[in-house]
Amino acid sequence: MLDKTNTTSQRDILIVPEILKEDLAKVETIIRERSDSELVERINQVLLHIFGSGGKRFRPLLTLSAARLLGYEGDHHLNLAAAVEFVHTATLVHDDVVDQSKQRRGKPAANYLWDDKTSVLVGDYLFARSFQLMVSADSLRSLAVLSDASATIAEAEVLQLVNQNNSSISVDTYLTIIQGKTAALFSAATAVGGIVGKGTNQQIRGLTEFGNYLGIGFQIMDDLLDYEGHSPELGKNVGDDFKEGKVTLPVIRAIEQADEKETAFWKRVFEDNNIMDGDLERALMILKKRGIIEEVRSQAFSWSEKAKNCLEKLPDNHIASFLGNLADNSVARKS
Amino acid sequence: MLDKTNTTSQRDILIVPEILKEDLAKVETIIRERSDSELVERINQVLLHIFGSGGKRFRPLLTLSAARLLGYEGDHHLNLAAAVEFVHTATLVHDDVVDQSKQRRGKPAANYLWDDKTSVLVGDYLFARSFQLMVSADSLRSLAVLSDASATIAEAEVLQLVNQNNSSISVDTYLTIIQGKTAALFSAATAVGGIVGKGTNQQIRGLTEFGNYLGIGFQIMDDLLDYEGHSPELGKNVGDDFKEGKVTLPVIRAIEQADEKETAFWKRVFEDNNIMDGDLERALMILKKRGIIEEVRSQAFSWSEKAKNCLEKLPDNHIASFLGNLADNSVARKS
């Protein structure tokens, strides 16, 4: 189990290889150019706000890494990496409407600055632009992977919605939700890098599984950080899931182990949606007391280990080492 | 200029060729099968409601007709036709969120029966499924056309949104909006039929233009029907655009010709959003008095004529005649 010092140092040692840095800079240019609307200034304002707020570009980095890992020398991976970021951003913009979020990446959310209508339509715009980019990359197989992932994401988001305020949600359903809403796109991101990089079927399968396990670990950590993270770094408020009635792994585990009094507490918060002052602190105290913070962190780490094992089927080079570090980093982060 | 009797008879004589009827039945099966979610029952409930509400299947019919017009014998046109209907339905579902509609096709709108969140996500799901279907049709060129159209639709919807309650919108901006939000998909629908039907570039261009002009005429008529249509047939309330502050061609023309008193009236309704009892009736009276109903109808007819002229570049067979009738019908309809 890593303590905080270790966590910080692991995060600090993530060094992005030069070739990927150069690729990322080109992807930024593609993102800017290919999201531009000649017709509607409002779209550009919204997108400037969204893309200008930064973001880790974690998913494009996966596509770029997968392609470069296999020695790819062309430039179709750049379009696919940008397409992946567009799909991701489209879902974020729509999620913020669904969750009625006020903040995203430490800045006001688009739906809050403009309105829900604008966010619905700009999300659609980004989604369409992502498919235009995929077409530019000239790979029907990549298109198949990314359109499958997009359908899976939407399905999982609805599954999450219908399970809002359901305090008896199972770990299995939780895993189905995060596999769909997060890991499917991670997995598609590495897969299309492998496809464009002309990997063997075994290599593409390895990359697909790597992305999938990585995404599951990443999301479990994200859900944990919503309870123990620090707002300025996370760029959102701690306790958002709690307030929105989103039952995630820490709470599912706490409910499984709850005594009578705790059961009543969780029911009041998640089923009755009746949150009082001090409830978040009480929830955190229960999670700590029952060792759930460490247990869930350890689960995230084991998914990350599973991801790293997939790298064995792939060429052993400095990009592979970077992907290994990325897997460590994705669960050792504090934001 | 057609009178009502003529209108009705023209609509009644629209006979769909047998081969297209058979194709349409197969498209219905594809729509049902390919929209099904194994994972999330809510999605199936919403889609059963939406697709069960009927709809003209006008756009799929365009794709099927274009392919069959060129003698296409395969079945990729079926997937593309279903994909076009998915894109259309996704935009309808999102539009109803944007417009906060209560009705669609004479039934309660999905956002009204469930909620906005569900509609945003189910729209995304349909959009993703549409791209999966396009991939099945194995044509990158069709994917390019349909992803371009999807981006254009979203752009035009935002342009429409930022011009809501703008009583000084020009006819040009109006035409840009309807070309984008309606004609782009009509045009893509006929184009992909032509592509899959292996038409020459000239034929595909002819089909593309046919769809475009048809779509413009169709939307002008739709906007006119919002003032003079009959609710039970239209499946929505007359005066929706009026109430939503959507400034369409009849109103643009009325504002251009308005005297001082009328200018104040239009400003109060569209700019100040201050609608009183009897205002819709007053608007209708002005439109009639100034001959705008007939003028706008005649504009719709001339776009339909332009569409029919495009058919001259295409094989002259019974499908071409059907498309000609369809063009007549699209502006002679009452719903």
XYZ file of C-alpha atoms in Angstrom:
670
model
C 0.000 0.000 0.000
C 1.394 3.390 -0.907
C 1.480 6.194 1.584
C 1.068 9.797 0.523
C 4.776 10.532 0.138
C 5.162 7.611 -2.193
C 2.053 8.686 -4.091
C 3.423 12.133 -4.679
C 6.828 10.931 -5.773
C 5.309 8.391 -8.190
C 3.235 11.112 -9.698
C 6.209 13.397 -10.013
C 8.328 10.873 -11.869
C 5.877 10.486 -14.764
C 8.005 11.740 -17.617
C 6.307 11.885 -21.000
C 8.669 10.751 -23.793
C 9.692 13.513 -26.187
C 8.021 11.891 -29.228
C 4.679 11.823 -27.398
C 5.082 15.424 -26.260
C 5.536 16.453 -29.876
C 2.535 14.350 -30.891
C 0.445 15.886 -28.115
C 1.304 19.395 -29.292
C 0.095 18.454 -32.783
C -3.075 16.970 -31.318
C -3.735 20.274 -29.543
C -3.516 22.037 -32.905
C -5.907 19.528 -34.463
C -8.309 19.947 -31.546
C -8.283 23.710 -32.011
C -8.572 23.638 -35.790
C -11.091 20.853 -36.108
C -13.434 22.131 -33.436
C -13.625 25.610 -34.928
C -17.011 26.719 -36.261
C -16.847 29.241 -39.080
C -20.554 29.838 -38.739
C -21.380 30.198 -35.076
C -19.307 32.293 -32.678
C -21.070 30.887 -29.607
C -19.698 27.415 -30.378
C -16.149 28.773 -30.467
C -16.621 30.637 -27.195
C -17.872 27.503 -25.467
C -15.099 25.327 -26.896
C -12.409 27.864 -26.050
C -13.674 27.760 -22.493
C -13.808 23.960 -22.379
C -10.525 23.128 -24.108
C -8.810 26.130 -22.521
C -9.591 24.696 -19.083
C -6.865 22.148 -19.701
C -7.600 18.579 -18.872
C -5.069 15.822 -18.682
C -5.362 14.680 -22.317
C -5.018 11.247 -20.792
C -7.026 9.475 -23.482
C -5.262 10.997 -26.522
C -1.980 10.106 -24.819
C -3.133 6.475 -24.759
C -3.800 6.462 -28.508
C -0.495 8.143 -29.283
C 1.412 5.775 -26.987
C -0.200 2.658 -28.427
C 0.653 3.687 -31.991
C 4.218 4.752 -31.163
C 4.782 1.638 -29.069
C 4.350 -0.338 -32.282
C 6.739 1.937 -34.156
C 4.053 3.767 -36.141
C 5.537 6.610 -38.199
C 2.483 8.109 -39.945
C 0.097 10.772 -38.705
C -3.328 9.119 -38.619
C -2.829 8.463 -34.901
C -2.988 12.234 -34.354
C -6.491 12.486 -35.828
C -7.642 9.465 -33.856
C -6.184 10.873 -30.626
C -8.042 14.141 -31.211
C -11.219 12.186 -32.060
C -10.955 10.310 -28.767
C -10.613 13.603 -26.873
C -13.652 14.997 -28.722
C -15.761 11.976 -27.746
C -14.579 12.344 -24.156
C -15.281 16.079 -24.091
C -18.722 15.608 -25.638
C -19.634 13.172 -22.872
C -18.257 15.544 -20.196
C -20.319 18.432 -21.535
C -23.464 16.275 -21.548
C -22.630 14.777 -18.130
C -22.484 18.246 -16.673
C -26.011 18.837 -17.970
C -27.197 15.516 -16.567
C -25.537 16.160 -13.190
C -26.365 19.897 -13.219
C -22.686 20.506 -12.380
C -21.466 23.979 -11.614
C -17.754 23.244 -11.891
C -15.488 21.373 -14.267
C -11.705 21.317 -14.052
C -11.745 24.105 -11.485
C -13.705 26.478 -13.732
C -17.439 27.099 -14.074
C -19.064 24.329 -16.150
C -20.302 25.328 -19.635
C -23.941 24.587 -18.767
C -23.543 26.944 -15.810
C -21.848 29.749 -17.795
C -24.188 29.461 -20.782
C -27.169 27.111 -20.440
C -28.214 23.475 -20.759
C -29.457 24.000 -24.313
C -26.093 25.250 -25.495
C -24.303 22.378 -23.769
C -26.576 19.737 -25.304
C -25.976 21.115 -28.792
C -22.245 21.800 -28.408
C -21.825 18.239 -27.108
C -23.580 16.983 -30.248
C -21.354 19.189 -32.346
C -18.206 17.712 -30.744
C -19.525 14.222 -31.175
C -20.108 14.830 -34.895
C -16.689 16.437 -35.244
C -15.118 13.393 -33.601
C -16.580 11.169 -36.304
C -15.345 13.529 -38.994
C -11.844 13.139 -37.527
C -12.170 9.366 -37.480
C -13.116 9.450 -41.150
C -9.951 11.493 -41.817
C -7.909 8.704 -40.246
C -9.227 6.431 -42.994
C -9.757 3.324 -40.855
C -13.156 1.637 -40.791
C -11.906 -0.718 -38.077
C -11.055 2.223 -35.810
C -14.447 3.719 -36.565
C -16.089 0.468 -35.523
C -14.173 0.445 -32.228
C -14.946 4.068 -31.435
C -18.607 3.929 -32.394
C -18.997 0.795 -30.251
C -17.334 2.612 -27.361
C -19.611 5.631 -27.823
C -22.713 3.449 -27.655
C -21.366 1.669 -24.574
C -20.662 4.991 -22.853
C -24.203 6.247 -23.412
C -25.676 2.938 -22.253
C -23.588 2.986 -19.077
C -24.532 6.592 -18.372
C -28.207 5.649 -18.507
C -27.523 2.646 -16.281
C -25.848 5.022 -13.834
C -28.807 7.399 -14.047
C -31.420 4.740 -13.298
C -29.300 3.613 -10.338
C -28.988 7.066 -8.870
C -30.191 6.979 -5.265
C -30.187 3.183 -5.312
C -28.374 2.230 -2.125
C -28.627 -1.486 -2.847
C -26.639 -1.350 -6.093
C -24.238 -4.310 -6.356
C -20.492 -4.189 -6.918
C -21.150 -5.979 -10.237
C -23.516 -3.269 -11.475
C -21.044 -0.631 -10.290
C -18.286 -2.325 -12.299
C -20.535 -2.540 -15.369
C -21.203 1.181 -15.074
C -17.573 2.254 -14.737
C -16.420 -0.226 -17.361
C -18.912 1.383 -19.734
C -18.654 5.031 -18.835
C -14.846 5.182 -18.446
C -12.945 2.025 -19.356
C -14.676 1.577 -22.738
C -13.132 4.785 -24.061
C -9.704 4.127 -22.492
C -9.802 0.733 -24.115
C -10.945 2.117 -27.481
C -8.219 4.768 -27.258
C -5.429 2.206 -26.940
C -7.102 -0.151 -29.429
C -7.288 2.403 -32.247
C -3.649 3.324 -31.606
C -2.839 -0.344 -32.076
C -5.009 -0.602 -35.187
C -3.494 2.431 -36.870
C -0.052 1.207 -35.765
C -0.742 -2.023 -37.670
C -0.329 -4.244 -34.625
C -1.018 -7.973 -34.785
C -4.393 -9.107 -33.487
C -2.687 -10.312 -30.315
C -1.043 -6.917 -29.812
C -4.302 -5.071 -30.434
C -6.022 -7.363 -27.955
C -3.279 -6.663 -25.411
C -3.668 -2.913 -25.905
C -7.464 -3.167 -25.664
C -7.238 -5.045 -22.358
C -4.569 -2.684 -21.059
C -6.866 0.293 -21.657
C -9.821 -1.492 -20.134
C -8.081 -2.413 -16.859
C -6.421 0.983 -16.693
C -9.811 2.676 -17.075
C -11.421 0.608 -14.334
C -8.580 1.412 -11.923
C -8.677 5.065 -12.940
C -12.423 5.362 -12.279
C -12.281 3.533 -8.943
C -9.581 6.016 -7.889
C -11.692 8.901 -9.189
C -14.631 7.729 -7.110
C -12.394 7.364 -4.077
C -10.956 10.852 -4.579
C -14.483 12.213 -4.475
C -14.388 11.270 -0.806
C -10.784 11.838 0.148
C -9.488 14.200 -2.553
C -8.633 17.847 -2.190
C -10.858 20.252 -4.039
C -8.290 22.691 -5.547
C -6.384 19.824 -7.174
C -9.378 17.753 -8.177
C -10.966 20.776 -9.801
C -14.310 19.777 -8.407
C -15.842 19.669 -4.990
C -15.186 16.717 -2.734
C -18.472 15.002 -2.015
C -20.113 15.679 -5.393
C -21.101 12.025 -5.826
C -22.430 12.025 -2.273
C -24.591 15.061 -2.926
C -25.783 13.748 -6.292
C -26.835 10.407 -4.856
C -24.282 8.527 -6.971
C -23.557 5.302 -5.123
C -19.909 4.412 -5.831
C -17.597 1.656 -4.609
C -16.619 3.202 -1.242
C -20.280 3.594 -0.314
C -21.298 0.196 -1.685
C -18.647 -1.433 0.501
C -19.659 0.666 3.500
C -23.306 -0.304 3.062
C -22.365 -3.989 2.827
C -20.671 -3.745 6.216
C -23.049 -1.287 7.862
C -24.600 -1.819 11.285
C -28.217 -0.853 11.871
C -27.492 2.797 12.608
C -25.209 3.159 9.602
C -27.742 1.449 7.347
C -30.317 4.031 8.361
C -27.781 6.790 7.701
C -26.898 5.587 4.181
C -30.582 5.085 3.370
C -31.467 8.577 4.482
C -28.656 10.084 2.414
C -28.936 8.015 -0.762
C -32.528 6.751 -0.897
C -34.365 9.624 0.741
C -31.937 12.178 -0.651
C -32.117 13.903 2.708
C -28.638 15.285 3.413
C -27.953 17.273 6.563
C -25.018 19.358 7.708
C -22.161 17.145 8.791
C -23.322 14.104 6.803
C -20.362 14.108 4.414
C -17.990 14.235 7.397
C -19.869 11.371 8.998
C -19.627 9.353 5.776
C -15.884 9.989 5.595
C -15.514 8.918 9.223
C -17.321 5.638 8.569
C -15.186 4.974 5.472
C -12.012 5.576 7.470
C -13.137 3.618 10.516
C -13.980 0.566 8.424
C -10.731 0.712 6.461
C -12.642 1.245 3.235
C -10.428 4.053 1.940
C -7.418 1.734 1.964
C -9.400 -1.242 0.697
C -10.748 0.634 -2.316
C -7.359 2.177 -3.034
C -5.897 -1.300 -3.024
C -8.571 -2.460 -5.493
C -7.655 0.406 -7.821
C -4.006 -0.642 -7.569
C -4.788 -4.235 -8.452
C -6.614 -3.156 -11.639
C -3.589 -1.087 -12.513
C -1.390 -4.155 -11.965
C -3.633 -6.163 -14.278
C -3.187 -3.435 -16.870
C 0.594 -3.574 -16.534
C 0.564 -7.340 -17.051
C -0.988 -6.795 -20.486
C 2.130 -4.934 -21.530
C 4.014 -8.218 -21.539
C 2.396 -9.151 -24.831
C 3.739 -5.949 -26.380
C 7.149 -4.739 -27.560
C 9.405 -3.824 -24.628
C 10.593 -0.275 -25.313
C 10.590 3.146 -23.669
C 6.960 3.735 -24.674
C 5.948 0.507 -22.954
C 7.777 1.685 -19.805
C 5.920 4.958 -20.057
C 2.567 3.126 -20.265
C 3.573 1.179 -17.166
C 4.323 4.433 -15.359
C 1.050 5.852 -16.585
C -0.786 2.879 -15.076
C 0.964 3.493 -11.746
C 0.264 7.172 -11.969
C -3.435 6.748 -12.790
C -4.108 5.221 -9.391
C -1.450 7.092 -7.409
C -2.759 10.515 -8.338
C -4.412 12.937 -6.003
C -6.437 14.705 -8.688
C -50.922 28.166 -56.315
C -52.647 25.083 -54.970
C -55.872 25.313 -53.094
C -56.721 22.940 -50.297
C -58.620 20.460 -52.440
C -55.678 20.129 -54.769
C -53.313 19.794 -51.780
C -55.275 16.911 -50.375
C -55.503 15.085 -53.652
C -51.759 15.469 -54.304
C -51.041 14.016 -50.915
C -53.393 11.161 -51.484
C -51.811 10.097 -54.743
C -48.379 9.532 -53.214
C -47.963 5.835 -53.862
C -44.804 4.263 -52.513
C -43.381 1.716 -55.005
C -43.520 -1.881 -53.794
C -39.742 -2.324 -53.704
C -39.405 0.672 -51.377
C -42.221 -0.579 -49.168
C -40.368 -3.861 -48.761
C -37.139 -1.987 -48.055
C -38.895 0.209 -45.493
C -40.213 -2.831 -43.660
C -36.660 -4.180 -43.445
C -35.435 -0.802 -42.216
C -38.046 -0.947 -39.443
C -36.623 -4.296 -38.360
C -33.092 -2.883 -38.381
C -34.238 0.139 -36.370
C -35.797 -2.132 -33.787
C -32.916 -4.586 -33.609
C -30.058 -2.111 -33.721
C -31.505 0.274 -31.180
C -32.088 -2.456 -28.610
C -30.047 -2.259 -25.405
C -29.370 -5.604 -23.750
C -28.114 -3.814 -20.683
C -30.533 -1.034 -19.857
C -34.302 -1.480 -19.893
C -34.942 2.273 -19.612
C -33.317 2.810 -23.011
C -35.649 0.267 -24.612
C -38.694 1.829 -22.981
C -37.764 5.268 -24.272
C -36.989 4.003 -27.770
C -40.168 1.941 -27.950
C -42.060 5.101 -27.105
C -40.168 7.202 -29.669
C -40.108 4.792 -32.595
C -43.574 3.497 -31.740
C -44.940 7.009 -32.186
C -44.565 6.551 -35.908
C -42.975 9.309 -37.858
C -42.976 9.586 -41.607
C -39.644 7.780 -42.180
C -39.195 10.421 -44.820
C -35.389 10.455 -44.602
C -34.839 6.690 -44.810
C -37.188 6.685 -47.780
C -34.868 9.168 -49.469
C -31.838 6.909 -48.995
C -33.723 3.847 -50.208
C -35.109 5.704 -53.220
C -31.724 7.106 -54.228
C -30.091 3.668 -54.116
C -32.934 1.911 -55.936
C -33.157 4.701 -58.510
C -29.648 3.686 -59.568
C -30.600 0.023 -59.689
C -28.804 -0.961 -56.493
C -29.453 -4.613 -55.570
C -27.465 -5.051 -52.321
C -28.564 -4.351 -48.773
C -26.149 -1.715 -47.467
C -28.728 0.957 -48.297
C -30.934 -0.523 -45.564
C -28.314 0.077 -42.860
C -27.658 3.567 -44.154
C -31.379 4.371 -44.225
C -31.701 3.217 -40.610
C -28.581 5.223 -39.683
C -30.133 8.345 -41.186
C -33.306 7.802 -39.150
C -31.211 7.327 -35.990
C -29.370 10.611 -36.582
C -32.713 12.329 -37.200
C -34.289 10.814 -34.106
C -31.273 11.695 -31.943
C -31.599 15.328 -32.992
C -35.377 15.292 -32.341
C -34.870 13.901 -28.848
C -32.266 16.574 -28.089
C -34.353 19.317 -29.735
C -37.215 18.472 -27.441
C -34.886 19.037 -24.483
C -33.655 22.310 -25.953
C -37.201 23.499 -26.700
C -38.644 21.964 -23.512
C -41.325 20.401 -25.711
C -44.204 18.535 -24.171
C -45.419 16.863 -27.340
C -43.888 15.031 -30.280
C -45.841 13.298 -33.030
C -49.060 13.707 -31.082
C -47.691 11.900 -28.006
C -45.939 13.202 -24.893
C -42.280 13.998 -25.642
C -39.662 11.671 -24.067
C -38.178 14.482 -21.972
C -41.659 15.129 -20.614
C -42.463 11.468 -19.877
C -39.053 10.694 -18.362
C -36.685 13.633 -17.878
C -34.132 15.810 -19.649
C -31.237 13.685 -18.408
C -32.645 10.528 -19.940
C -33.322 12.313 -23.225
C -29.791 13.739 -23.429
C -28.270 10.289 -22.902
C -30.689 8.346 -25.099
C -30.040 10.880 -27.877
C -26.314 10.203 -27.480
C -26.982 6.490 -27.549
C -28.917 6.793 -30.825
C -26.218 8.948 -32.318
C -23.572 6.340 -31.451
C -25.780 3.556 -32.790
C -26.197 5.481 -36.041
C -22.429 5.482 -36.537
C -22.283 1.773 -35.780
C -24.825 1.234 -38.555
C -22.827 3.381 -40.954
C -19.776 1.255 -40.213
C -21.836 -1.852 -41.055
C -22.555 -0.349 -44.455
C -18.813 -0.433 -45.098
C -18.531 2.908 -46.892
C -16.095 5.545 -45.617
C -17.462 7.997 -48.157
C -20.974 7.653 -46.728
C -19.549 8.061 -43.237
C -17.873 11.278 -44.325
C -21.144 12.622 -45.745
C -23.162 11.697 -42.666
C -20.625 12.944 -40.126
C -20.406 16.235 -42.042
C -24.191 16.481 -41.978
C -24.276 15.751 -38.246
C -21.799 18.547 -37.532
C -23.781 20.922 -39.757
C -27.019 20.065 -37.958
C -25.532 20.802 -34.522
C -23.996 24.046 -35.779
C -27.307 25.188 -37.252
C -29.163 24.294 -34.063
C -26.817 26.542 -32.086
C -27.252 29.283 -34.684
C -31.005 28.929 -34.224
C -30.607 29.038 -30.452
C -28.559 32.241 -30.440
C -31.144 33.817 -32.740
C -34.076 32.919 -30.576
C -36.035 36.068 -29.784
C -34.112 37.984 -32.439
C -36.809 39.780 -34.422
C -34.302 41.320 -36.828
C -33.005 37.984 -38.148
C -32.503 38.122 -41.932
C -33.962 35.776 -44.534
C -30.359 34.725 -45.287
C -29.680 33.657 -41.694
C -33.040 31.890 -41.644
C -32.092 29.990 -44.790
C -28.687 29.074 -43.309
C -30.440 27.695 -40.238
C -32.973 25.561 -42.097
C -30.410 24.440 -44.644
C -28.300 23.208 -41.723
C -30.902 21.816 -39.381
C -33.092 20.123 -42.003
C -31.782 20.138 -45.557
C -28.279 18.890 -44.613
C -29.690 15.535 -43.501
C -32.149 15.251 -46.424
C -29.230 15.918 -48.697
C -26.951 13.433 -46.906
C -29.757 10.863 -47.017
C -30.053 11.010 -50.805
C -26.265 11.320 -51.239
C -25.438 8.136 -49.316
C -28.118 6.297 -51.284
C -26.333 7.448 -54.409
C -22.911 6.488 -53.040
C -23.963 3.014 -52.001
C -25.796 2.676 -55.322
C -22.474 3.356 -57.072
C -23.739 6.409 -58.916
C -21.438 8.571 -61.027
C -20.172 11.754 -59.383
C -22.658 13.727 -61.453
C -25.523 11.504 -60.298
C -24.437 11.747 -56.674
C -24.233 15.527 -57.042
C -27.733 15.554 -58.526
C -29.076 13.476 -55.638
C -27.287 15.673 -53.099
C -28.838 18.817 -54.558
C -32.234 17.173 -54.839
C -32.169 16.386 -51.111
C -30.958 19.841 -50.243
C -33.692 21.725 -52.155
C -36.308 19.255 -50.968
C -35.232 19.835 -47.358
C -35.400 23.601 -47.654
C -38.904 23.448 -49.138
C -39.959 20.903 -46.521
C -38.784 23.083 -43.637
C -40.327 26.268 -45.026
C -43.620 24.378 -45.231
C -43.117 23.059 -41.691
C -42.613 26.586 -40.424
C -45.689 27.758 -42.303
C -47.766 24.890 -40.896
C -46.818 26.041 -37.417
C -49.043 29.030 -38.174
C -51.733 27.581 -40.363
C -51.619 23.843 -39.641
C -54.123 21.801 -37.730
C -52.954 20.411 -34.425
C -54.308 16.840 -34.528
C -52.607 16.164 -37.870
C -49.405 18.061 -37.175
C -48.963 16.197 -33.920
C -47.868 19.348 -32.217
C -49.541 22.557 -31.227
C -50.000 25.289 -33.775
C -48.076 28.328 -32.608
C -45.177 26.465 -30.961
C -42.568 28.542 -32.800
C -44.497 31.675 -31.871
C -44.497 30.741 -28.195
C -40.835 29.685 -28.238
C -39.679 32.942 -29.815
C -38.465 31.132 -32.945
C -38.533 33.709 -35.727
C -39.330 31.841 -38.955
C -39.956 32.931 -42.549
C -43.612 33.974 -42.173
C -42.712 36.282 -39.287
C -39.528 37.584 -40.926
C -41.575 38.589 -43.969
C -44.286 40.123 -41.789
C -41.719 42.159 -39.852
C -40.168 43.408 -43.094
C -43.548 44.791 -44.160
C -44.805 45.875 -40.747
C -46.262 49.308 -40.026
C -45.421 51.043 -36.753
C -48.114 49.316 -34.725
C -47.249 45.887 -36.082
C -43.537 46.451 -35.455
C -44.326 47.142 -31.807
C -46.458 43.988 -31.718
C -43.747 41.719 -33.155
C -41.136 43.264 -30.869
C -43.259 42.696 -27.819
C -43.879 39.062 -28.751
C -40.432 38.052 -30.000
C -37.973 40.409 -28.305
C -39.692 41.006 -24.973
C -41.158 37.509 -24.944
C -44.337 39.060 -23.630
C -47.212 37.087 -25.147
C -50.798 37.916 -24.277
C -54.090 36.157 -24.948
C -55.120 36.593 -28.548
C -51.621 37.358 -29.806
C -51.351 34.213 -31.921
C -54.696 35.034 -33.548
C -53.489 38.569 -34.204
C -50.284 37.221 -35.761
C -52.293 34.888 -38.000
C -54.530 37.790 -39.027
C -51.541 39.916 -40.020
C -50.015 37.022 -42.000
C -53.295 36.528 -43.870
C -53.950 40.201 -44.432
C -50.526 40.750 -45.963
C -50.734 37.666 -48.169
C -47.773 36.109 -46.417
C -49.310 32.649 -46.043
C -49.635 32.360 -49.817
C -46.269 33.992 -50.458
C -44.388 31.606 -48.164
C -46.272 28.614 -49.535
C -45.258 29.681 -52.989
C -41.602 29.884 -51.868
C -41.804 26.345 -50.528
C -43.209 25.218 -53.875
C -40.408 26.858 -55.801
C -37.770 24.973 -53.728
C -39.648 21.805 -54.465
C -39.566 22.668 -58.178
C -35.798 23.200 -57.957
C -35.529 19.775 -56.371
C -37.522 18.189 -59.193
C -35.253 19.798 -61.787
C -32.317 17.894 -60.286
C -33.989 14.643 -61.219
C -33.260 15.406 -64.857
C -29.643 14.380 -64.328
C -30.786 10.985 -63.067
C -32.197 7.838 -64.669
C -35.821 8.257 -65.652
C -37.687 5.380 -64.048
C -40.585 4.763 -61.667
C -38.406 5.575 -58.642
C -37.542 8.943 -60.172
C -41.261 9.613 -60.664
C -41.835 8.684 -57.054
C -39.157 11.158 -55.918
C -40.885 13.814 -58.016
C -44.176 13.023 -56.299
C -42.419 13.078 -52.959
C -41.137 16.573 -53.712
C -44.688 17.712 -54.553
C -46.019 16.015 -51.486
C -43.453 17.511 -49.128
C -44.807 20.999 -49.728
C -48.450 20.068 -50.349
C -48.846 18.327 -46.994
C -50.961 19.556 -44.125
C -48.931 17.824 -41.418
